[in-house]
mmCIF file with all atom_site columns, C-alpha atoms in Angstrom:
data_model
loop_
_atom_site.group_PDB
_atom_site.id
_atom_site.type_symbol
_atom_site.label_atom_id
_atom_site.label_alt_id
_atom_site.label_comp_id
_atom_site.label_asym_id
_atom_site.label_entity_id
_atom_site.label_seq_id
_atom_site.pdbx_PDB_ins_code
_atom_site.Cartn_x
_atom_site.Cartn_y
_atom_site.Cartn_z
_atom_site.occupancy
_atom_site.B_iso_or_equiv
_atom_site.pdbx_formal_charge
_atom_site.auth_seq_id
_atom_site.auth_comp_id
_atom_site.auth_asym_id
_atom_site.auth_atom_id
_atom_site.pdbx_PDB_model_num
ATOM 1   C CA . UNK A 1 1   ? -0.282  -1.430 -15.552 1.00 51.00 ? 3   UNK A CA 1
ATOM 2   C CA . UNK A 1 2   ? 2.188   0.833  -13.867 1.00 56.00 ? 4   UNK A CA 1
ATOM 3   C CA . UNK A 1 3   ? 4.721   0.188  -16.816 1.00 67.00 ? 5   UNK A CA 1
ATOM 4   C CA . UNK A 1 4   ? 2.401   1.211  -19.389 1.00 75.00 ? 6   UNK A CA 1
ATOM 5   C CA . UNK A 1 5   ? 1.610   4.686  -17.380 1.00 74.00 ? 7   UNK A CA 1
ATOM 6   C CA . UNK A 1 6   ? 5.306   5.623  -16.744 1.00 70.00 ? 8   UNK A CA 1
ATOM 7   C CA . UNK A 1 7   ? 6.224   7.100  -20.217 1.00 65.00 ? 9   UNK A CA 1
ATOM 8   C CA . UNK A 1 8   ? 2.752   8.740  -20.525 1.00 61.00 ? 10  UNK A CA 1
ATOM 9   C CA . UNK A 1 9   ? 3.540   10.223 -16.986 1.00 68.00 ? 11  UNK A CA 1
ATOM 10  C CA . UNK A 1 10  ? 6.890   11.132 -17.938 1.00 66.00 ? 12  UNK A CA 1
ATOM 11  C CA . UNK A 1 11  ? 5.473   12.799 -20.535 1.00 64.00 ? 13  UNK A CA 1
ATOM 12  C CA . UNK A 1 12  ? 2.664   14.904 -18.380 1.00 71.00 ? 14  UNK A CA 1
ATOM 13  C CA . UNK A 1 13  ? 5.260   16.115 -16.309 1.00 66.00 ? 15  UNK A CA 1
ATOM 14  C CA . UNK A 1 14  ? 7.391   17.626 -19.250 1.00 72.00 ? 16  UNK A CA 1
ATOM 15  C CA . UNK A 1 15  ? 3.747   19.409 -20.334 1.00 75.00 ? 17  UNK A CA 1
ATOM 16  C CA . UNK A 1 16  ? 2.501   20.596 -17.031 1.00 86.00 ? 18  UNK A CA 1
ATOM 17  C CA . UNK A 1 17  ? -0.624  23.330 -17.334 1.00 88.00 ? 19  UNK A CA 1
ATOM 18  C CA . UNK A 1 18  ? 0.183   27.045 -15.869 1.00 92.00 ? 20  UNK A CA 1
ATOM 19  C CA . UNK A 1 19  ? -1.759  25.879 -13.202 1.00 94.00 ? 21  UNK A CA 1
ATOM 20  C CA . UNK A 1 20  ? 0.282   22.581 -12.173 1.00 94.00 ? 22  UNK A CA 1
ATOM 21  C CA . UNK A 1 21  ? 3.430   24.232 -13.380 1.00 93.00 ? 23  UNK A CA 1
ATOM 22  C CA . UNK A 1 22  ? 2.796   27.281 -10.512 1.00 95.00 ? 24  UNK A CA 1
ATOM 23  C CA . UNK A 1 23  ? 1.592   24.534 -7.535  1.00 95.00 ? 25  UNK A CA 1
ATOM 24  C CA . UNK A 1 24  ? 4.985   22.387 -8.563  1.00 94.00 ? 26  UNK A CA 1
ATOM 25  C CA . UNK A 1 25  ? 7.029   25.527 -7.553  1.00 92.00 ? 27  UNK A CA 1
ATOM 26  C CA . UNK A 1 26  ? 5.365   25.878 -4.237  1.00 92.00 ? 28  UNK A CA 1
ATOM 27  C CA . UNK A 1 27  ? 4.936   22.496 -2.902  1.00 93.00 ? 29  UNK A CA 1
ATOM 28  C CA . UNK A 1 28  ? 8.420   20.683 -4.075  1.00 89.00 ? 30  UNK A CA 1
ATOM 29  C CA . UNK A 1 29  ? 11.310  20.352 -1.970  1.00 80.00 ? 31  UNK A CA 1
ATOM 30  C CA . UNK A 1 30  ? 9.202   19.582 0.958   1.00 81.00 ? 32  UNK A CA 1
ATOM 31  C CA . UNK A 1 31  ? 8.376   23.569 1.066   1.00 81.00 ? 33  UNK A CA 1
ATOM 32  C CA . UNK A 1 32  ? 5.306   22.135 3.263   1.00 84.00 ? 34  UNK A CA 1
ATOM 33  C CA . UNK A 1 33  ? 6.583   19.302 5.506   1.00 84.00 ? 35  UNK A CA 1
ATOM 34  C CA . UNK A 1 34  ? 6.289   16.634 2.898   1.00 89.00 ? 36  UNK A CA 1
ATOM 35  C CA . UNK A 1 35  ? 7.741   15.066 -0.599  1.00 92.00 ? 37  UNK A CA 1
ATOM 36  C CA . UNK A 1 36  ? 5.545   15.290 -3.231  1.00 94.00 ? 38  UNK A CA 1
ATOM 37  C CA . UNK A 1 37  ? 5.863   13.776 -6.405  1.00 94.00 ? 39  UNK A CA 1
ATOM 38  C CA . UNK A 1 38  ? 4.338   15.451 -9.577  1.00 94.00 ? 40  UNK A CA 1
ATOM 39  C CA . UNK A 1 39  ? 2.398   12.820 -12.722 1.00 92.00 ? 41  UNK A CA 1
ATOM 40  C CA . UNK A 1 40  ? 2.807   9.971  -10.448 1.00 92.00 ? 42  UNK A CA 1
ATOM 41  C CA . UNK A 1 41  ? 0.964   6.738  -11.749 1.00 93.00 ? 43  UNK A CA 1
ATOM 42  C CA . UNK A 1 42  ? -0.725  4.767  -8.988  1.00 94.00 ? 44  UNK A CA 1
ATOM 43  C CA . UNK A 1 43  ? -2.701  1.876  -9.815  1.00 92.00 ? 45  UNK A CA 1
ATOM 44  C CA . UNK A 1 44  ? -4.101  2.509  -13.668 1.00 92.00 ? 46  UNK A CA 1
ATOM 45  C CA . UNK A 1 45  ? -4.472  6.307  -12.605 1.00 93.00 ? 47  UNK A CA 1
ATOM 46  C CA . UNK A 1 46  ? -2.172  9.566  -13.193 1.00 91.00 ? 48  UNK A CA 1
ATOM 47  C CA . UNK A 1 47  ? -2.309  11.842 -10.708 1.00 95.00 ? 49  UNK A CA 1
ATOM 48  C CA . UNK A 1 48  ? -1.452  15.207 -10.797 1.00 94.00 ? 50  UNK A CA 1
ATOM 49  C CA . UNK A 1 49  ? 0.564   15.404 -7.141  1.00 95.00 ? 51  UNK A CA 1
ATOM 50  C CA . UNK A 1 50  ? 0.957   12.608 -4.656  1.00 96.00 ? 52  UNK A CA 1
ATOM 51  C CA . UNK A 1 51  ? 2.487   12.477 -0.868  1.00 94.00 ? 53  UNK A CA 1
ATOM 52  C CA . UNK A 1 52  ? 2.938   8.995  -0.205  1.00 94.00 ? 54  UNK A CA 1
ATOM 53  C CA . UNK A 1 53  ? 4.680   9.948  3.189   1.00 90.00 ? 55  UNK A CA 1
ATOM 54  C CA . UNK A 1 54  ? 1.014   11.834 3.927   1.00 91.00 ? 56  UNK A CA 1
ATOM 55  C CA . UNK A 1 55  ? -1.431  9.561  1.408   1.00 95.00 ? 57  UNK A CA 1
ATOM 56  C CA . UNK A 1 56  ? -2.425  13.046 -0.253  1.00 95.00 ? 58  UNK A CA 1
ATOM 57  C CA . UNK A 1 57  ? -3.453  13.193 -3.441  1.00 97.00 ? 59  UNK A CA 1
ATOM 58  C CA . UNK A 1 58  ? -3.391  16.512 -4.983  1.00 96.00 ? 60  UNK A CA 1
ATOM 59  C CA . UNK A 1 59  ? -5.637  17.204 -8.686  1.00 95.00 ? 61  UNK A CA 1
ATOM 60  C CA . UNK A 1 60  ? -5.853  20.750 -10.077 1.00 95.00 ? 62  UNK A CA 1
ATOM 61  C CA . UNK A 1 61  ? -8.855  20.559 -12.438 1.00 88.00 ? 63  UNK A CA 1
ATOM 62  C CA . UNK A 1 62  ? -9.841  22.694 -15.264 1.00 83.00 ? 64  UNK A CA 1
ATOM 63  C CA . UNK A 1 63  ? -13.188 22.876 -16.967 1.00 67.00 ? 65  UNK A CA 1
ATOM 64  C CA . UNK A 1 64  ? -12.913 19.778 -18.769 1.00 62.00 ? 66  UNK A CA 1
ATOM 65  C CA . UNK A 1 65  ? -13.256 18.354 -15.650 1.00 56.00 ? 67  UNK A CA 1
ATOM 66  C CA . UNK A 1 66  ? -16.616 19.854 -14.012 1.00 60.00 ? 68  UNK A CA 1
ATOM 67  C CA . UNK A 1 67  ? -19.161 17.599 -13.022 1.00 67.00 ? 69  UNK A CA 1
ATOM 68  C CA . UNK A 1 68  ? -16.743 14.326 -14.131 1.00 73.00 ? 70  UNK A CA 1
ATOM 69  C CA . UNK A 1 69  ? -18.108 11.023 -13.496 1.00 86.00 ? 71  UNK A CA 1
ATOM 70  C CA . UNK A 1 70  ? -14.603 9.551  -14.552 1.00 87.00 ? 72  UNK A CA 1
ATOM 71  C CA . UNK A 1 71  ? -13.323 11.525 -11.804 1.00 88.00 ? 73  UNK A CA 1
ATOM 72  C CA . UNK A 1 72  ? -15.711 10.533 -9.173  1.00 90.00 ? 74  UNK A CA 1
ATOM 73  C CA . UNK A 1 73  ? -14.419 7.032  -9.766  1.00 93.00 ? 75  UNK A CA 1
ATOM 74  C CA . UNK A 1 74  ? -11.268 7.576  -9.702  1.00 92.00 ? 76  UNK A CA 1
ATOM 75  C CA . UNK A 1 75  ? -11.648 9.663  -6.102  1.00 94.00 ? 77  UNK A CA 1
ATOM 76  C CA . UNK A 1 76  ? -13.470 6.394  -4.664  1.00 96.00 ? 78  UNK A CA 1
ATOM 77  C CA . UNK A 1 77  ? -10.908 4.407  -5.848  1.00 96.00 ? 79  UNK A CA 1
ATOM 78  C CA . UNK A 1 78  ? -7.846  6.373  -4.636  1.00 97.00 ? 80  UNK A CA 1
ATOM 79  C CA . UNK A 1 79  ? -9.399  6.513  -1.191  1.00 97.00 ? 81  UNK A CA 1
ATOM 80  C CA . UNK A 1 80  ? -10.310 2.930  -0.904  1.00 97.00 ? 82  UNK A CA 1
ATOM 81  C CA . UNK A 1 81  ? -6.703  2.741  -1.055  1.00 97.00 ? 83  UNK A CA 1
ATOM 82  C CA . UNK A 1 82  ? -6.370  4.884  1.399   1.00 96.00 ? 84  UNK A CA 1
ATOM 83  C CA . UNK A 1 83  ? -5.460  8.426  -0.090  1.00 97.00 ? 85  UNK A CA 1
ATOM 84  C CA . UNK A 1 84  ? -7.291  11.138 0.942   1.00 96.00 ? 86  UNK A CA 1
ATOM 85  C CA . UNK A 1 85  ? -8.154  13.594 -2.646  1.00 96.00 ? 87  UNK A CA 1
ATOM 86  C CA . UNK A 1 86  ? -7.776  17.148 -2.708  1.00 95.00 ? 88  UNK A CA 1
ATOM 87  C CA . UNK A 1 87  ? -8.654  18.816 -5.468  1.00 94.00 ? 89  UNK A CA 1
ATOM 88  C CA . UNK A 1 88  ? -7.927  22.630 -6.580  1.00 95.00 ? 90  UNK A CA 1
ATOM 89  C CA . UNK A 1 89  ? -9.481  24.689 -9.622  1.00 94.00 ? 91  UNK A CA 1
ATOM 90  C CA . UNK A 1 90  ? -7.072  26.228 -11.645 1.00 94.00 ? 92  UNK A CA 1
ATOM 91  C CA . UNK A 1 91  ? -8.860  29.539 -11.204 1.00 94.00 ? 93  UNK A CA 1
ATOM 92  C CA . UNK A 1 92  ? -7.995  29.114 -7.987  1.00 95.00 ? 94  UNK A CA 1
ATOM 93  C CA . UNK A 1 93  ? -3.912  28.167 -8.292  1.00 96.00 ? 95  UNK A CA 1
ATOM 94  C CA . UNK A 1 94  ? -3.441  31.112 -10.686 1.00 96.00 ? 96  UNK A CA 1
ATOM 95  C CA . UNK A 1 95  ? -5.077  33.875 -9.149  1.00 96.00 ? 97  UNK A CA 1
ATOM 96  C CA . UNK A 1 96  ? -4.983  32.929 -4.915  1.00 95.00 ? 98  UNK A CA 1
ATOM 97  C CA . UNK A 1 97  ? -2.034  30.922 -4.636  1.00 94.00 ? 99  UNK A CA 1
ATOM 98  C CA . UNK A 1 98  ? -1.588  31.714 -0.919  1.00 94.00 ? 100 UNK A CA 1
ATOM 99  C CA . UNK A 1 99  ? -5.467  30.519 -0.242  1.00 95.00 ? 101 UNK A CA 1
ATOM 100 C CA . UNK A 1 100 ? -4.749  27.614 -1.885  1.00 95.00 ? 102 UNK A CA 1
ATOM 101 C CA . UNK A 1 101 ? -1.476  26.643 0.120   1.00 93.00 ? 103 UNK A CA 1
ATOM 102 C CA . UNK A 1 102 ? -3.247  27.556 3.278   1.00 93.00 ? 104 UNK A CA 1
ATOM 103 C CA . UNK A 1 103 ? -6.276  25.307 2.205   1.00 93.00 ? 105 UNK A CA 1
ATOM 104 C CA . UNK A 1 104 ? -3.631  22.116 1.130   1.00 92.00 ? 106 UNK A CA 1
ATOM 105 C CA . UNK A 1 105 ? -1.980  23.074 4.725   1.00 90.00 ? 107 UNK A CA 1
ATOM 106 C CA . UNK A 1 106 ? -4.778  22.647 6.800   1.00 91.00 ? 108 UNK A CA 1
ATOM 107 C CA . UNK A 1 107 ? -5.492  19.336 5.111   1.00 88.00 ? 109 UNK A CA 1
ATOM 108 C CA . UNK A 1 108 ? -2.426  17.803 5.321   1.00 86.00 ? 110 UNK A CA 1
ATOM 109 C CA . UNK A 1 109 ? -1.280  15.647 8.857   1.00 79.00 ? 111 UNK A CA 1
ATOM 110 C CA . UNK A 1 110 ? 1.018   17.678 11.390  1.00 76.00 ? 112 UNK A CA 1
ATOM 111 C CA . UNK A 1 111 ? 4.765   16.925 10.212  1.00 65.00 ? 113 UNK A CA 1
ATOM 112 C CA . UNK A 1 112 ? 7.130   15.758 12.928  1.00 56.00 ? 114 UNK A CA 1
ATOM 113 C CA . UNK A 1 113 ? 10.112  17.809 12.852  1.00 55.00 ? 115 UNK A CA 1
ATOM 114 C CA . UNK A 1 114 ? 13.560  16.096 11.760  1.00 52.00 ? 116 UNK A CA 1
ATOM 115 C CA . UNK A 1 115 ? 15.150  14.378 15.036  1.00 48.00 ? 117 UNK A CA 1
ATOM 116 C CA . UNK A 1 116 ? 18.188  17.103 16.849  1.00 54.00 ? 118 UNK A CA 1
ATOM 117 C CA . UNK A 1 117 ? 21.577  15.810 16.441  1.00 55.00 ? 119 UNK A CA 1
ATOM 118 C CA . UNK A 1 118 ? 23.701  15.881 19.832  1.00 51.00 ? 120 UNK A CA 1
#
């Protein structure tokens, strides 16, 4: 299944919304702790932003996506594999990005800093 996703991922990420486009910039290069990776496929899902070092998965919705029974699934599937799903509005990304980094902060696990070289 994963071979089938990867173009249509590849893909997604060259298209990202405003909304994804504006979270990418804050939460790559481990600006929070952790390596996330942005269209990821995992299992016959896309999601929007992963952590596989954390299990975090991260969706930013848009209205299409109020009130989704596909999505539902999805969310008990991803945590029966053990990822815990946050998801953001993009409402929320574009006008209170710092609320929404503090939010995605407080969820995530405590990172252990990188071991001191002597």
């Amino acid at each position: 299944m994963k071979k089938k996703l990867t173009p249509l991922a590849k893909n997604l990420r060259r298209r990202l919304t405003d909304a994804e486009t504006k979270l990418w910039h804050c939460i790559n290069r481990r600006s929070l702790g952790l390596k996330f990776r942005r269209q990821c496929p995992i299992g016959k899902y896309i999601v929007d932003f992963v952590s596989f070092d954390s299990m975090v998965v991260v969706e930013v919705d848009g209205a299409g996506h109020l009130e989704s029974e596909s999505d539902v699934i999805r969310d008990e599937w991803l945590k029966s594999q053990g990822f815990k799903v946050l998801r953001f509005w993009d409402n929320e990304i574009l006008n209170n990005i710092d609320g929404v980094l503090v939010k995605l902060s407080e969820e995530l696990p405590p990172t252990q800093p990188p071991p001191q070289r002597g």
